[in-house]
């Protein structure tokens, strides 16, 4: 059965902006775990543009066919087929990663799932590792725009977790240091985390 290749316009719009940040953030990284690879668009774009590292896709099983389609169409030697990862139920991969990346996941996941994600990264991130977390967030309880506040309400109404506050993330991972907050287009942020 042929499955139509998934496509996200948001991924297409933000991939070049995210890549510019990752070129610096991941310049010393060797093995990245992408948590929530979604359509696979980010993975194929970043892997091709960052050939010095291995890019490991990960997501819930239902997304794997689409991710594989993108990898087949845009293959890179340094991109790996997706592994199953559903937070918090899944067992985390045993491989060692010196970098983690996740885009547009925290506002979709439930609070307990995001808490588990932050705790696991806190446990798994090596001393010189880095976690790059992209998406819309609240800062000091405030939304950055009315459109973000409206979107948050829609997410909650449809059973999603909604926007997380940066302070909330910090409280769930006290051993991580938020070393940089990069303002991105469309009222998004890139949070750069390191081990304390």
Coordinates of N, CA, C and O in Angstrom, one line a residue:
X1 N 0.8 -1.2 0.0 CA 0.0 0.0 0.0 C 0.9 1.3 0.0 O 1.8 1.4 0.8
X2 N 0.6 2.1 -1.0 CA 1.4 3.4 -1.0 C 0.8 4.4 -0.1 O -0.4 4.7 -0.1
X3 N 1.7 5.0 0.8 CA 1.2 6.0 1.7 C 1.8 7.3 1.2 O 2.9 7.5 0.8
X4 N 0.9 8.3 1.1 CA 1.3 9.6 0.6 C 2.3 10.2 1.5 O 2.2 10.2 2.7
X5 N 3.4 10.7 0.9 CA 4.5 11.3 1.7 C 4.0 12.5 2.5 O 3.4 13.4 1.9
X6 N 4.2 12.5 3.8 CA 3.7 13.7 4.6 C 4.4 14.9 4.3 O 5.6 14.9 3.9
X7 N 3.8 16.1 4.5 CA 4.4 17.4 4.2 C 3.9 18.4 5.2 O 2.7 18.5 5.5
X8 N 4.9 19.1 5.8 CA 4.5 20.2 6.7 C 5.0 21.5 6.2 O 6.3 21.7 6.0
X9 N 4.1 22.5 5.9 CA 4.6 23.8 5.4 C 5.4 24.5 6.5 O 6.3 25.2 6.1
X10 N 5.1 24.3 7.8 CA 5.8 24.9 8.8 C 7.3 24.5 8.8 O 8.2 25.3 8.9
X11 N 7.5 23.2 8.6 CA 8.9 22.6 8.5 C 9.6 23.3 7.3 O 10.8 23.7 7.4
X12 N 8.9 23.4 6.2 CA 9.5 24.0 5.0 C 9.9 25.5 5.3 O 10.9 25.9 4.8
X13 N 9.1 26.2 6.0 CA 9.3 27.6 6.3 C 10.4 27.8 7.3 O 11.2 28.8 7.2
X14 N 10.6 26.9 8.3 CA 11.5 27.2 9.4 C 12.9 26.4 9.3 O 13.8 26.7 10.0
X15 N 13.0 25.5 8.3 CA 14.2 24.6 8.3 C 15.5 25.4 8.1 O 16.5 25.1 8.7
X16 N 15.5 26.4 7.2 CA 16.7 27.1 6.9 C 17.1 28.0 8.1 O 18.3 28.1 8.4
X17 N 16.1 28.5 8.8 CA 16.4 29.4 10.0 C 16.9 28.5 11.2 O 17.9 28.9 11.8
X18 N 16.3 27.3 11.3 CA 16.8 26.4 12.4 C 18.2 25.9 12.1 O 19.1 25.9 12.9
X19 N 18.5 25.6 10.8 CA 19.8 25.1 10.4 C 20.9 26.1 10.7 O 22.0 25.7 11.1
X20 N 20.6 27.4 10.5 CA 21.7 28.4 10.8 C 22.1 28.4 12.3 O 23.2 28.6 12.6
X21 N 21.1 28.1 13.2 CA 21.5 28.0 14.6 C 22.2 26.7 14.8 O 23.2 26.7 15.6
X22 N 21.7 25.6 14.2 CA 22.4 24.3 14.5 C 23.8 24.2 14.0 O 24.6 23.4 14.5
X23 N 24.1 24.9 12.9 CA 25.5 24.9 12.4 C 26.5 25.3 13.4 O 27.6 24.7 13.5
X24 N 26.1 26.2 14.3 CA 26.9 26.6 15.4 C 26.8 25.7 16.6 O 27.7 25.2 17.2
X25 N 25.5 25.5 17.0 CA 25.2 24.7 18.2 C 25.8 23.3 18.1 O 26.3 22.7 19.1
X26 N 25.7 22.6 16.9 CA 26.1 21.3 16.7 C 27.5 21.1 16.0 O 27.8 20.1 15.6
X27 N 28.3 22.2 16.0 CA 29.5 22.2 15.3 C 30.5 21.2 15.9 O 31.4 20.6 15.1
X28 N 30.4 20.9 17.2 CA 31.3 19.9 17.8 C 30.6 18.6 18.1 O 31.2 17.7 18.7
X29 N 29.4 18.5 17.7 CA 28.6 17.2 18.0 C 28.9 16.2 17.0 O 29.4 16.4 15.9
X30 N 28.7 14.9 17.4 CA 29.0 13.8 16.5 C 27.7 12.9 16.2 O 27.6 12.3 15.2
X31 N 26.8 12.8 17.2 CA 25.7 11.9 17.2 C 24.5 12.5 17.8 O 24.4 12.7 19.0
X32 N 23.5 12.9 16.9 CA 22.3 13.6 17.4 C 21.1 12.7 17.4 O 20.9 11.9 16.4
X33 N 20.3 12.8 18.5 CA 19.0 12.1 18.5 C 17.9 13.1 18.3 O 17.8 14.1 19.1
X34 N 17.2 13.0 17.3 CA 16.0 13.9 17.0 C 14.8 13.3 17.6 O 14.3 12.3 17.2
X35 N 14.2 14.0 18.6 CA 13.1 13.5 19.3 C 11.8 14.1 18.7 O 11.6 15.3 18.8
X36 N 11.0 13.2 18.1 CA 9.9 13.7 17.4 C 10.2 14.2 16.0 O 10.0 15.3 15.6
X37 N 10.6 13.2 15.1 CA 11.0 13.6 13.8 C 9.9 14.0 12.9 O 10.1 14.6 11.8
X38 N 8.7 13.6 13.3 CA 7.5 14.1 12.5 C 7.4 13.6 11.1 O 7.4 12.4 10.8
X39 N 7.4 14.5 10.2 CA 7.3 14.2 8.7 C 8.7 13.6 8.2 O 8.7 12.9 7.3
X40 N 9.8 14.0 8.9 CA 11.1 13.7 8.4 C 11.8 14.8 7.6 O 12.9 14.7 7.2
X41 N 11.1 15.9 7.3 CA 11.6 17.0 6.5 C 12.8 17.6 7.2 O 13.8 17.9 6.5
X42 N 12.7 17.9 8.5 CA 13.9 18.4 9.2 C 15.1 17.5 9.1 O 16.2 18.0 8.8
X43 N 14.9 16.2 9.3 CA 16.0 15.3 9.4 C 16.8 15.2 8.1 O 18.0 15.3 8.1
X44 N 16.1 15.1 7.0 CA 16.8 15.0 5.7 C 17.5 16.3 5.4 O 18.7 16.3 4.8
X45 N 17.0 17.5 5.8 CA 17.6 18.8 5.5 C 18.8 19.0 6.4 O 19.9 19.4 5.9
X46 N 18.7 18.7 7.6 CA 19.8 18.9 8.6 C 20.9 17.9 8.4 O 22.1 18.3 8.4
X47 N 20.6 16.7 8.1 CA 21.6 15.6 7.9 C 22.5 16.0 6.7 O 23.7 15.9 6.7
X48 N 21.8 16.4 5.6 CA 22.6 16.7 4.4 C 23.4 17.9 4.6 O 24.5 18.0 4.0
X49 N 23.0 18.8 5.4 CA 23.8 20.1 5.6 C 24.8 20.0 6.8 O 25.6 20.9 6.9
X50 N 24.7 18.9 7.6 CA 25.7 18.8 8.7 C 26.3 17.4 8.6 O 26.1 16.5 9.4
X51 N 27.1 17.2 7.5 CA 27.7 15.8 7.2 C 28.6 15.3 8.3 O 29.0 14.1 8.2
X52 N 29.1 16.2 9.2 CA 30.1 15.7 10.2 C 29.4 14.9 11.3 O 30.2 14.3 12.1
X53 N 28.1 14.9 11.4 CA 27.5 14.2 12.5 C 26.5 13.1 12.0 O 26.1 13.1 10.8
X54 N 26.1 12.2 12.8 CA 25.1 11.1 12.5 C 23.8 11.6 13.1 O 23.7 12.0 14.2
X55 N 22.8 11.6 12.2 CA 21.4 12.1 12.6 C 20.5 10.9 12.8 O 20.2 10.2 11.9
X56 N 20.1 10.6 14.0 CA 19.2 9.5 14.4 C 17.8 10.0 14.5 O 17.5 10.8 15.4
X57 N 16.9 9.6 13.6 CA 15.5 10.0 13.7 C 14.8 9.1 14.8 O 15.2 8.0 15.0
X58 N 13.8 9.7 15.5 CA 13.0 8.9 16.5 C 11.6 9.5 16.6 O 11.5 10.8 16.6
X59 N 10.7 8.7 16.7 CA 9.3 9.1 16.8 C 8.4 7.9 17.1 O 8.9 6.8 17.1
X60 N 7.1 8.2 17.3 CA 6.1 7.1 17.4 C 6.0 6.3 16.1 O 6.3 6.9 15.1
X61 N 5.7 5.0 16.2 CA 5.7 4.2 15.1 C 4.8 4.7 13.9 O 5.2 4.4 12.8
X62 N 3.7 5.3 14.2 CA 2.8 5.8 13.2 C 3.5 6.8 12.2 O 3.0 6.9 11.1
X63 N 4.5 7.4 12.6 CA 5.2 8.4 11.8 C 6.3 7.8 11.0 O 6.9 8.4 10.1
X64 N 6.7 6.6 11.3 CA 7.9 6.0 10.6 C 7.8 5.8 9.1 O 8.7 6.1 8.4
X65 N 6.6 5.4 8.6 CA 6.5 5.3 7.1 C 6.8 6.6 6.4 O 7.5 6.6 5.4
X66 N 6.3 7.7 6.9 CA 6.5 9.0 6.3 C 8.0 9.4 6.4 O 8.5 9.9 5.4
X67 N 8.6 9.2 7.5 CA 10.0 9.6 7.7 C 10.9 8.8 6.7 O 11.8 9.3 6.1
X68 N 10.5 7.5 6.6 CA 11.3 6.6 5.7 C 11.2 7.1 4.2 O 12.1 7.0 3.5
X69 N 10.0 7.6 3.9 CA 9.8 8.1 2.5 C 10.7 9.3 2.2 O 11.3 9.4 1.2
X70 N 10.8 10.2 3.2 CA 11.6 11.3 3.0 C 13.1 10.9 2.9 O 13.9 11.5 2.1
X71 N 13.5 10.0 3.8 CA 14.9 9.5 3.7 C 15.2 8.8 2.4 O 16.3 9.0 1.8
X72 N 14.3 8.1 1.9 CA 14.5 7.4 0.6 C 14.6 8.4 -0.5 O 15.4 8.2 -1.5
X73 N 13.8 9.4 -0.5 CA 13.9 10.4 -1.5 C 15.1 11.4 -1.4 O 15.6 11.8 -2.4
X74 N 15.5 11.6 -0.2 CA 16.7 12.5 0.0 C 17.7 11.8 0.9 O 17.9 12.2 2.1
X75 N 18.3 10.8 0.4 CA 19.2 10.0 1.3 C 20.6 10.7 1.6 O 21.1 11.5 0.8
X76 N 21.0 10.5 2.8 CA 22.4 10.9 3.2 C 23.0 9.8 3.9 O 22.3 9.0 4.7
X77 N 24.3 9.6 3.8 CA 25.0 8.6 4.5 C 25.0 8.7 6.0 O 25.1 7.7 6.7
X78 N 24.7 9.9 6.5 CA 24.8 10.1 7.9 C 23.4 10.2 8.6 O 23.3 10.5 9.8
X79 N 22.3 9.8 7.9 CA 21.0 9.8 8.5 C 20.6 8.3 8.7 O 20.8 7.5 7.9
X80 N 20.0 8.1 9.9 CA 19.6 6.7 10.3 C 18.1 6.6 10.3 O 17.4 7.5 10.7
X81 N 17.6 5.4 9.9 CA 16.2 5.1 9.9 C 15.6 5.4 11.3 O 16.3 5.2 12.3
X82 N 14.3 5.8 11.4 CA 13.7 6.1 12.7 C 13.7 4.9 13.6 O 13.4 3.8 13.2
X83 N 13.9 5.2 14.9 CA 13.6 4.2 16.0 C 12.4 4.7 16.7 O 12.0 5.8 16.7
X84 N 11.8 3.7 17.4 CA 10.5 4.0 18.1 C 10.9 4.8 19.4 O 11.7 4.4 20.2
X85 N 10.2 5.9 19.6 CA 10.3 6.6 20.9 C 9.0 7.4 21.1 O 8.6 8.3 20.4
X86 N 8.4 6.9 22.2 CA 7.1 7.6 22.7 C 7.3 7.9 24.1 O 7.4 7.0 25.0
X87 N 7.4 9.2 24.4 CA 7.7 9.6 25.8 C 6.3 9.6 26.6 O 5.3 10.2 26.1
X88 N 6.3 9.1 27.8 CA 7.4 8.5 28.6 C 7.4 6.9 28.5 O 8.2 6.3 29.2
X89 N 6.5 6.3 27.6 CA 6.4 4.9 27.7 C 7.6 4.1 27.2 O 8.0 3.1 27.7
X90 N 8.2 4.6 26.1 CA 9.3 3.9 25.5 C 10.6 3.8 26.3 O 10.9 4.7 27.1
X91 N 11.3 2.7 26.1 CA 12.7 2.6 26.7 C 13.6 3.5 25.8 O 13.5 3.4 24.5
X92 N 14.4 4.3 26.4 CA 15.3 5.2 25.6 C 16.4 4.3 25.0 O 16.8 3.3 25.5
X93 N 16.8 4.7 23.8 CA 17.9 4.0 23.1 C 19.1 3.9 23.9 O 19.5 4.8 24.7
X94 N 19.8 2.8 23.8 CA 21.0 2.6 24.6 C 22.3 3.3 24.0 O 23.3 3.5 24.7
X95 N 22.2 3.7 22.8 CA 23.3 4.4 22.1 C 23.6 5.7 22.9 O 22.7 6.3 23.5
X96 N 24.9 6.1 22.8 CA 25.3 7.3 23.4 C 25.1 8.4 22.4 O 25.6 8.3 21.3
X97 N 24.5 9.5 22.8 CA 24.3 10.7 22.0 C 25.0 11.9 22.7 O 24.9 12.0 23.9
X98 N 25.7 12.7 21.9 CA 26.2 13.9 22.5 C 25.4 15.2 22.2 O 25.8 16.3 22.5
X99 N 24.3 14.9 21.5 CA 23.4 16.1 21.2 C 22.0 15.5 21.0 O 21.7 14.4 20.6
X100 N 21.0 16.4 21.4 CA 19.6 16.1 21.2 C 18.9 17.3 20.5 O 19.4 18.4 20.7
X101 N 17.9 17.0 19.7 CA 17.2 18.0 19.0 C 15.7 17.7 19.0 O 15.3 16.5 18.9
X102 N 14.9 18.7 19.3 CA 13.5 18.5 19.2 C 12.8 19.8 18.8 O 13.1 20.8 19.3
X103 N 11.9 19.7 17.8 CA 11.2 20.8 17.3 C 9.7 20.7 17.3 O 9.2 19.6 16.9
X104 N 9.1 21.7 17.9 CA 7.6 21.8 17.9 C 7.0 20.5 18.5 O 6.0 20.0 18.0
X105 N 7.5 20.1 19.6 CA 7.0 18.9 20.4 C 6.4 19.3 21.7 O 5.4 18.8 22.1
X106 N 7.0 20.3 22.4 CA 6.7 20.6 23.8 C 5.2 21.1 23.9 O 4.6 20.8 24.9
X107 N 4.7 21.8 22.9 CA 3.4 22.3 23.1 C 2.3 21.3 22.6 O 1.1 21.5 22.8
X108 N 2.7 20.2 22.0 CA 1.8 19.2 21.5 C 1.7 18.1 22.7 O 0.6 17.6 22.9
X109 N 2.8 17.8 23.3 CA 2.8 16.8 24.4 C 2.1 17.3 25.6 O 1.9 18.5 25.8
X110 N 1.7 16.4 26.4 CA 1.1 16.7 27.7 C 2.2 17.1 28.7 O 3.4 16.7 28.5
X111 N 1.8 17.8 29.8 CA 2.8 18.3 30.7 C 3.7 17.2 31.3 O 4.9 17.3 31.4
X112 N 3.1 16.0 31.7 CA 3.9 14.9 32.2 C 4.8 14.3 31.2 O 5.9 13.9 31.6
X113 N 4.5 14.4 29.9 CA 5.4 13.9 28.9 C 6.6 14.8 28.7 O 7.7 14.3 28.5
X114 N 6.3 16.1 28.7 CA 7.4 17.1 28.6 C 8.3 17.0 29.8 O 9.6 17.0 29.7
X115 N 7.7 16.8 31.0 CA 8.5 16.6 32.2 C 9.4 15.4 32.1 O 10.6 15.5 32.4
X116 N 8.9 14.3 31.6 CA 9.7 13.1 31.4 C 10.8 13.3 30.4 O 11.9 12.9 30.6
X117 N 10.5 14.0 29.3 CA 11.5 14.3 28.3 C 12.6 15.1 28.9 O 13.8 14.8 28.7
X118 N 12.3 16.2 29.6 CA 13.4 17.0 30.2 C 14.2 16.2 31.2 O 15.5 16.3 31.3
X119 N 13.6 15.3 32.0 CA 14.3 14.5 33.0 C 15.2 13.5 32.3 O 16.4 13.3 32.7
X120 N 14.7 12.9 31.2 CA 15.6 11.9 30.5 C 16.8 12.6 29.8 O 17.9 12.1 29.9
X121 N 16.6 13.8 29.2 CA 17.7 14.5 28.6 C 18.7 14.9 29.7 O 19.9 14.8 29.5
X122 N 18.2 15.3 30.8 CA 19.1 15.7 31.9 C 19.9 14.5 32.3 O 21.1 14.7 32.6
X123 N 19.4 13.3 32.3 CA 20.1 12.1 32.7 C 21.1 11.7 31.6 O 22.2 11.2 31.9
X124 N 20.7 11.9 30.4 CA 21.5 11.3 29.2 C 22.5 12.3 28.6 O 23.4 11.8 27.9
X125 N 22.3 13.5 28.8 CA 23.2 14.5 28.2 C 24.6 14.5 28.8 O 24.7 14.7 30.0
X126 N 25.6 14.2 28.0 CA 27.0 14.2 28.5 C 27.5 15.6 28.9 O 26.8 16.6 28.6
X127 N 28.6 15.6 29.5 CA 29.1 16.8 30.1 C 29.2 17.9 29.1 O 28.9 19.1 29.3
X128 N 29.7 17.6 27.9 CA 29.9 18.6 26.9 C 28.8 18.5 25.8 O 29.0 19.1 24.7
X129 N 27.7 17.9 26.1 CA 26.7 17.7 25.1 C 25.8 19.0 25.0 O 25.9 19.9 25.8
X130 N 24.8 19.0 24.1 CA 23.9 20.1 23.9 C 22.6 19.6 23.5 O 22.4 18.6 22.8
X131 N 21.5 20.3 24.0 CA 20.2 20.0 23.6 C 19.6 21.2 23.0 O 19.5 22.3 23.7
X132 N 19.2 21.2 21.7 CA 18.6 22.3 21.0 C 17.1 22.0 20.9 O 16.6 21.0 20.3
X133 N 16.3 22.9 21.5 CA 14.8 22.7 21.6 C 14.1 23.9 21.0 O 14.2 25.0 21.4
X134 N 13.4 23.6 19.9 CA 12.8 24.7 19.1 C 11.3 24.7 19.2 O 10.7 23.6 19.3
X135 N 10.7 25.8 19.2 CA 9.2 25.9 19.2 C 8.7 27.2 19.9 O 9.5 28.1 20.2
X136 N 7.4 27.3 20.1 CA 6.8 28.4 20.8 C 6.8 28.1 22.3 O 6.4 27.0 22.7
X137 N 7.2 29.1 23.1 CA 7.2 28.9 24.6 C 6.6 30.2 25.2 O 6.7 31.3 24.6
X138 N 6.2 30.0 26.4 CA 5.8 31.2 27.3 C 7.1 31.6 28.0 O 7.9 30.8 28.4
X139 N 7.2 32.9 28.3 CA 8.3 33.4 29.0 C 7.8 34.2 30.2 O 7.0 35.2 30.0
X140 N 8.1 33.8 31.4 CA 7.6 34.4 32.6 C 6.1 34.5 32.6 O 5.4 35.5 33.0
X141 N 5.5 33.4 32.1 CA 4.0 33.3 32.1 C 3.3 34.1 31.0 O 2.1 34.0 30.9
X142 N 4.1 34.7 30.1 CA 3.5 35.5 29.1 C 3.7 34.9 27.7 O 4.8 34.3 27.4
X143 N 2.7 35.1 26.8 CA 2.8 34.7 25.4 C 3.5 35.8 24.7 O 3.3 37.0 25.0
X144 N 4.3 35.5 23.6 CA 5.0 36.5 22.9 C 4.1 37.2 21.9 O 4.5 38.3 21.4
X145 N 2.9 36.7 21.6 CA 2.0 37.4 20.7 C 0.6 36.9 21.0 O 0.4 35.8 21.6
X146 N -0.4 37.6 20.5 CA -1.8 37.2 20.6 C -2.1 35.9 19.8 O -2.8 35.1 20.3
X147 N -1.4 35.8 18.7 CA -1.6 34.6 17.9 C -1.1 33.4 18.6 O -1.7 32.3 18.5
X148 N 0.0 33.5 19.4 CA 0.4 32.4 20.2 C -0.5 32.0 21.3 O -0.8 30.9 21.6
X149 N -1.1 33.1 21.9 CA -2.1 32.8 23.0 C -3.3 32.1 22.4 O -3.9 31.2 23.0
X150 N -3.8 32.6 21.2 CA -4.9 31.9 20.6 C -4.6 30.5 20.2 O -5.5 29.6 20.3
X151 N -3.4 30.2 19.7 CA -3.1 28.9 19.3 C -3.0 28.0 20.5 O -3.4 26.8 20.4
X152 N -2.5 28.5 21.6 CA -2.4 27.7 22.8 C -3.8 27.3 23.2 O -4.0 26.1 23.6
X153 N -4.8 28.2 23.2 CA -6.2 27.8 23.5 C -6.7 26.8 22.6 O -7.4 25.8 23.1
X154 N -6.4 26.8 21.3 CA -6.9 25.8 20.4 C -6.3 24.5 20.7 O -6.9 23.4 20.6
X155 N -5.0 24.5 21.0 CA -4.3 23.2 21.4 C -5.0 22.6 22.6 O -5.2 21.3 22.6
X156 N -5.2 23.3 23.6 CA -5.8 22.8 24.9 C -7.2 22.3 24.6 O -7.6 21.2 25.1
X157 N -7.9 23.0 23.8 CA -9.3 22.6 23.5 C -9.3 21.3 22.7 O -10.3 20.5 22.9
X158 N -8.3 21.0 21.9 CA -8.3 19.7 21.2 C -7.5 18.6 21.9 O -7.2 17.6 21.3
X159 N -7.2 18.8 23.2 CA -6.6 17.8 24.0 C -5.1 17.8 24.0 O -4.5 16.9 24.5
X160 N -4.5 18.8 23.4 CA -3.0 18.9 23.4 C -2.6 19.6 24.7 O -3.4 20.2 25.5
X161 N -1.3 19.5 25.0 CA -0.8 20.1 26.3 C -0.7 21.6 26.3 O -0.9 22.2 27.4
X162 N -0.5 22.2 25.2 CA -0.4 23.7 25.1 C 1.0 24.1 25.4 O 1.9 23.3 25.7
X163 N 1.2 25.4 25.3 CA 2.5 26.0 25.5 C 3.1 25.8 26.9 O 2.4 26.0 27.9
X164 N 4.4 25.5 27.0 CA 5.1 25.4 28.2 C 5.9 26.6 28.5 O 6.4 27.3 27.6
X165 N 6.0 27.0 29.8 CA 6.8 28.1 30.2 C 8.2 27.7 30.4 O 8.5 26.6 30.8
X166 N 9.1 28.5 29.9 CA 10.6 28.2 30.0 C 10.9 27.9 31.5 O 11.7 26.9 31.8
X167 N 10.4 28.6 32.4 CA 10.7 28.4 33.9 C 10.2 27.0 34.3 O 10.9 26.4 35.1
X168 N 9.1 26.5 33.7 CA 8.6 25.2 34.0 C 9.6 24.2 33.5 O 9.9 23.2 34.3
X169 N 10.1 24.3 32.3 CA 11.1 23.4 31.8 C 12.4 23.4 32.7 O 12.9 22.3 33.0
X170 N 12.8 24.5 33.1 CA 14.0 24.6 34.0 C 13.7 23.9 35.3 O 14.6 23.3 35.8
X171 N 12.5 24.0 35.8 CA 12.2 23.3 37.1 C 12.3 21.8 37.0 O 12.5 21.1 38.0
X172 N 12.0 21.3 35.8 CA 11.9 19.9 35.6 C 13.3 19.3 35.3 O 13.5 18.1 35.4
X173 N 14.3 20.2 35.0 CA 15.6 19.7 34.6 C 16.6 20.6 35.3 O 17.4 21.4 34.7
X174 N 16.7 20.6 36.6 CA 17.6 21.5 37.4 C 19.1 21.4 37.1 O 19.8 22.3 37.4
X175 N 19.4 20.2 36.6 CA 20.9 20.0 36.3 C 21.2 20.4 34.9 O 22.4 20.3 34.4
X176 N 20.3 21.0 34.1 CA 20.6 21.6 32.8 C 20.6 23.1 33.0 O 19.9 23.7 33.7
X177 N 21.5 23.7 32.2 CA 21.6 25.1 32.2 C 21.1 25.6 30.8 O 21.6 25.2 29.8
X178 N 20.2 26.6 30.9 CA 19.7 27.2 29.6 C 20.8 28.3 29.2 O 20.7 29.4 29.7
X179 N 21.7 27.9 28.4 CA 22.8 28.8 28.1 C 22.4 29.9 27.1 O 23.1 30.9 27.0
X180 N 21.4 29.7 26.3 CA 21.1 30.7 25.3 C 19.6 30.5 24.8 O 19.1 29.4 24.7
X181 N 18.9 31.6 24.6 CA 17.6 31.7 24.0 C 17.6 32.5 22.8 O 17.9 33.7 22.8
X182 N 17.5 31.8 21.6 CA 17.6 32.5 20.3 C 16.2 32.8 19.8 O 15.4 31.9 19.7
X183 N 15.9 34.1 19.5 CA 14.6 34.5 18.9 C 14.6 34.0 17.5 O 15.5 34.3 16.7
X184 N 13.5 33.4 17.1 CA 13.4 32.8 15.7 C 12.1 33.5 15.1 O 11.3 34.1 15.7
X185 N 12.0 33.3 13.7 CA 10.8 33.9 13.1 C 9.5 33.3 13.6 O 9.5 32.2 14.2
X186 N 8.4 33.9 13.3 CA 7.1 33.5 13.6 C 6.9 33.2 15.1 O 6.2 32.3 15.5
X187 N 7.5 34.1 15.9 CA 7.3 34.0 17.4 C 7.8 32.7 18.0 O 7.2 32.3 19.0
X188 N 8.8 32.1 17.4 CA 9.4 30.9 18.0 C 10.7 31.2 18.7 O 11.3 32.2 18.4
X189 N 11.2 30.2 19.5 CA 12.4 30.3 20.2 C 13.3 29.1 20.0 O 12.7 28.0 19.8
X190 N 14.6 29.2 20.0 CA 15.4 28.0 20.1 C 16.1 28.1 21.5 O 16.9 29.0 21.8
X191 N 15.9 27.1 22.3 CA 16.5 27.0 23.6 C 17.7 26.1 23.5 O 17.6 25.0 23.1
X192 N 18.8 26.6 24.0 CA 20.1 25.8 24.0 C 20.4 25.4 25.4 O 20.7 26.3 26.2
X193 N 20.4 24.1 25.6 CA 20.7 23.6 27.0 C 22.0 22.9 27.0 O 22.4 22.2 26.1
X194 N 22.7 23.0 28.2 CA 23.9 22.2 28.5 C 23.8 21.7 29.9 O 23.0 22.2 30.7
X195 N 24.7 20.8 30.2 CA 24.8 20.3 31.6 C 25.4 21.3 32.4 O 26.4 22.0 32.0
X196 N 25.0 21.4 33.7 CA 25.6 22.3 34.6 C 26.9 21.7 35.1 O 27.0 20.5 35.2

